[in-house]
PDB file of C-alpha atoms in Angstrom:
ATOM      1  CA  GLU A   1      81.523  97.180  92.997  1.00 57.00           C
ATOM      2  CA  GLN A   2      85.113  97.299  91.859  1.00 61.00           C
ATOM      3  CA  SER A   3      84.095  98.890  88.596  1.00 75.00           C
ATOM      4  CA  LEU A   4      82.486 101.783  90.533  1.00 80.00           C
ATOM      5  CA  LEU A   5      85.252 102.365  93.068  1.00 76.00           C
ATOM      6  CA  PRO A   6      88.956 102.615  92.375  1.00 80.00           C
ATOM      7  CA  VAL A   7      91.131  99.830  93.772  1.00 83.00           C
ATOM      8  CA  THR A   8      94.491 100.663  95.335  1.00 86.00           C
ATOM      9  CA  GLU A   9      96.431  97.552  96.328  1.00 86.00           C
ATOM     10  CA  LEU A  10      98.570  97.807  99.440  1.00 84.00           C
ATOM     11  CA  LYS A  11     101.610  95.652  98.776  1.00 85.00           C
ATOM     12  CA  SER A  12     102.871  95.719 102.381  1.00 85.00           C
ATOM     13  CA  PHE A  13      99.522  94.468 103.712  1.00 81.00           C
ATOM     14  CA  GLY A  14      99.561  91.176 101.809  1.00 79.00           C
ATOM     15  CA  TRP A  15      99.279  89.291 105.107  1.00 85.00           C
ATOM     16  CA  LEU A  16      95.683  90.533 105.337  1.00 81.00           C
ATOM     17  CA  GLN A  17      94.780  88.280 102.420  1.00 83.00           C
ATOM     18  CA  SER A  18      96.024  85.263 104.368  1.00 85.00           C
ATOM     19  CA  LEU A  19      93.472  86.237 107.051  1.00 82.00           C
ATOM     20  CA  GLY A  20      90.743  86.448 104.438  1.00 81.00           C
ATOM     21  CA  LEU A  21      90.543  90.246 104.398  1.00 80.00           C
ATOM     22  CA  ASN A  22      90.824  92.575 101.442  1.00 83.00           C
ATOM     23  CA  SER A  23      94.170  94.387 101.338  1.00 84.00           C
ATOM     24  CA  THR A  24      93.133  97.426  99.325  1.00 87.00           C
ATOM     25  CA  LEU A  25      93.386 100.968 100.652  1.00 88.00           C
ATOM     26  CA  GLU A  26      89.624 101.400 100.377  1.00 87.00           C
ATOM     27  CA  ALA A  27      88.856  98.218 102.322  1.00 86.00           C
ATOM     28  CA  VAL A  28      91.412  98.960 105.055  1.00 88.00           C
ATOM     29  CA  SER A  29      90.022 102.499 105.392  1.00 90.00           C
ATOM     30  CA  ALA A  30      86.479 101.166 105.774  1.00 90.00           C
ATOM     31  CA  GLN A  31      87.626  98.582 108.316  1.00 88.00           C
ATOM     32  CA  LEU A  32      89.431 101.257 110.352  1.00 91.00           C
ATOM     33  CA  LEU A  33      86.315 103.447 110.304  1.00 95.00           C
ATOM     34  CA  VAL A  34      84.190 100.573 111.586  1.00 94.00           C
ATOM     35  CA  ILE A  35      86.698  99.900 114.375  1.00 94.00           C
ATOM     36  CA  PHE A  36      86.778 103.606 115.282  1.00 97.00           C
ATOM     37  CA  PHE A  37      82.982 103.844 115.475  1.00 98.00           C
ATOM     38  CA  ALA A  38      82.772 100.632 117.505  1.00 98.00           C
ATOM     39  CA  LEU A  39      85.321 101.963 120.026  1.00 98.00           C
ATOM     40  CA  ALA A  40      83.557 105.330 120.200  1.00 98.00           C
ATOM     41  CA  THR A  41      80.202 103.643 120.808  1.00 98.00           C
ATOM     42  CA  PHE A  42      81.700 101.384 123.477  1.00 98.00           C
ATOM     43  CA  SER A  43      83.264 104.336 125.306  1.00 98.00           C
ATOM     44  CA  ILE A  44      79.982 106.285 125.214  1.00 98.00           C
ATOM     45  CA  VAL A  45      78.057 103.312 126.626  1.00 98.00           C
ATOM     46  CA  GLN A  46      80.667 102.843 129.360  1.00 98.00           C
ATOM     47  CA  ARG A  47      80.543 106.558 130.229  1.00 97.00           C
ATOM     48  CA  ASN A  48      76.750 106.542 130.433  1.00 97.00           C
ATOM     49  CA  ALA A  49      76.800 103.467 132.664  1.00 97.00           C
ATOM     50  CA  ARG A  50      79.380 105.086 134.947  1.00 96.00           C
ATOM     51  CA  LEU A  51      77.360 108.299 135.196  1.00 96.00           C
ATOM     52  CA  ALA A  52      74.192 106.325 135.952  1.00 96.00           C
ATOM     53  CA  ARG A  53      75.987 104.441 138.751  1.00 95.00           C
ATOM     54  CA  GLU A  54      77.286 107.721 140.198  1.00 95.00           C
ATOM     55  CA  ASP A  55      73.804 109.274 140.111  1.00 94.00           C
ATOM     56  CA  LYS A  56      72.324 106.212 141.770  1.00 94.00           C
ATOM     57  CA  ALA A  57      74.983 106.304 144.510  1.00 92.00           C
ATOM     58  CA  LYS A  58      74.302 110.003 145.129  1.00 93.00           C
ATOM     59  CA  ALA A  59      70.560 109.359 145.322  1.00 92.00           C
ATOM     60  CA  ILE A  60      71.074 106.569 147.866  1.00 90.00           C
ATOM     61  CA  GLU A  61      73.422 108.765 149.890  1.00 89.00           C
ATOM     62  CA  THR A  62      70.926 111.642 149.838  1.00 90.00           C
ATOM     63  CA  ALA A  63      68.085 109.314 150.888  1.00 89.00           C
ATOM     64  CA  LYS A  64      70.102 108.119 153.900  1.00 84.00           C
ATOM     65  CA  THR A  65      70.440 111.653 155.303  1.00 73.00           C
TER      66      THR A  65
END
């Protein structure tokens, strides 16, 4: 893999290696993208759940009248 992709070491992120993570620019970029997509997915799921609860509450309120 490293022969196909360039490797750019991040000297200030050496502490990542002590955690067992790769401290290259490419690896950190990929990790940040995964975190971003996970947060986006979580927020979409939370929004859909909130909207479903609101719709259910409106339906119950409408049924009562």
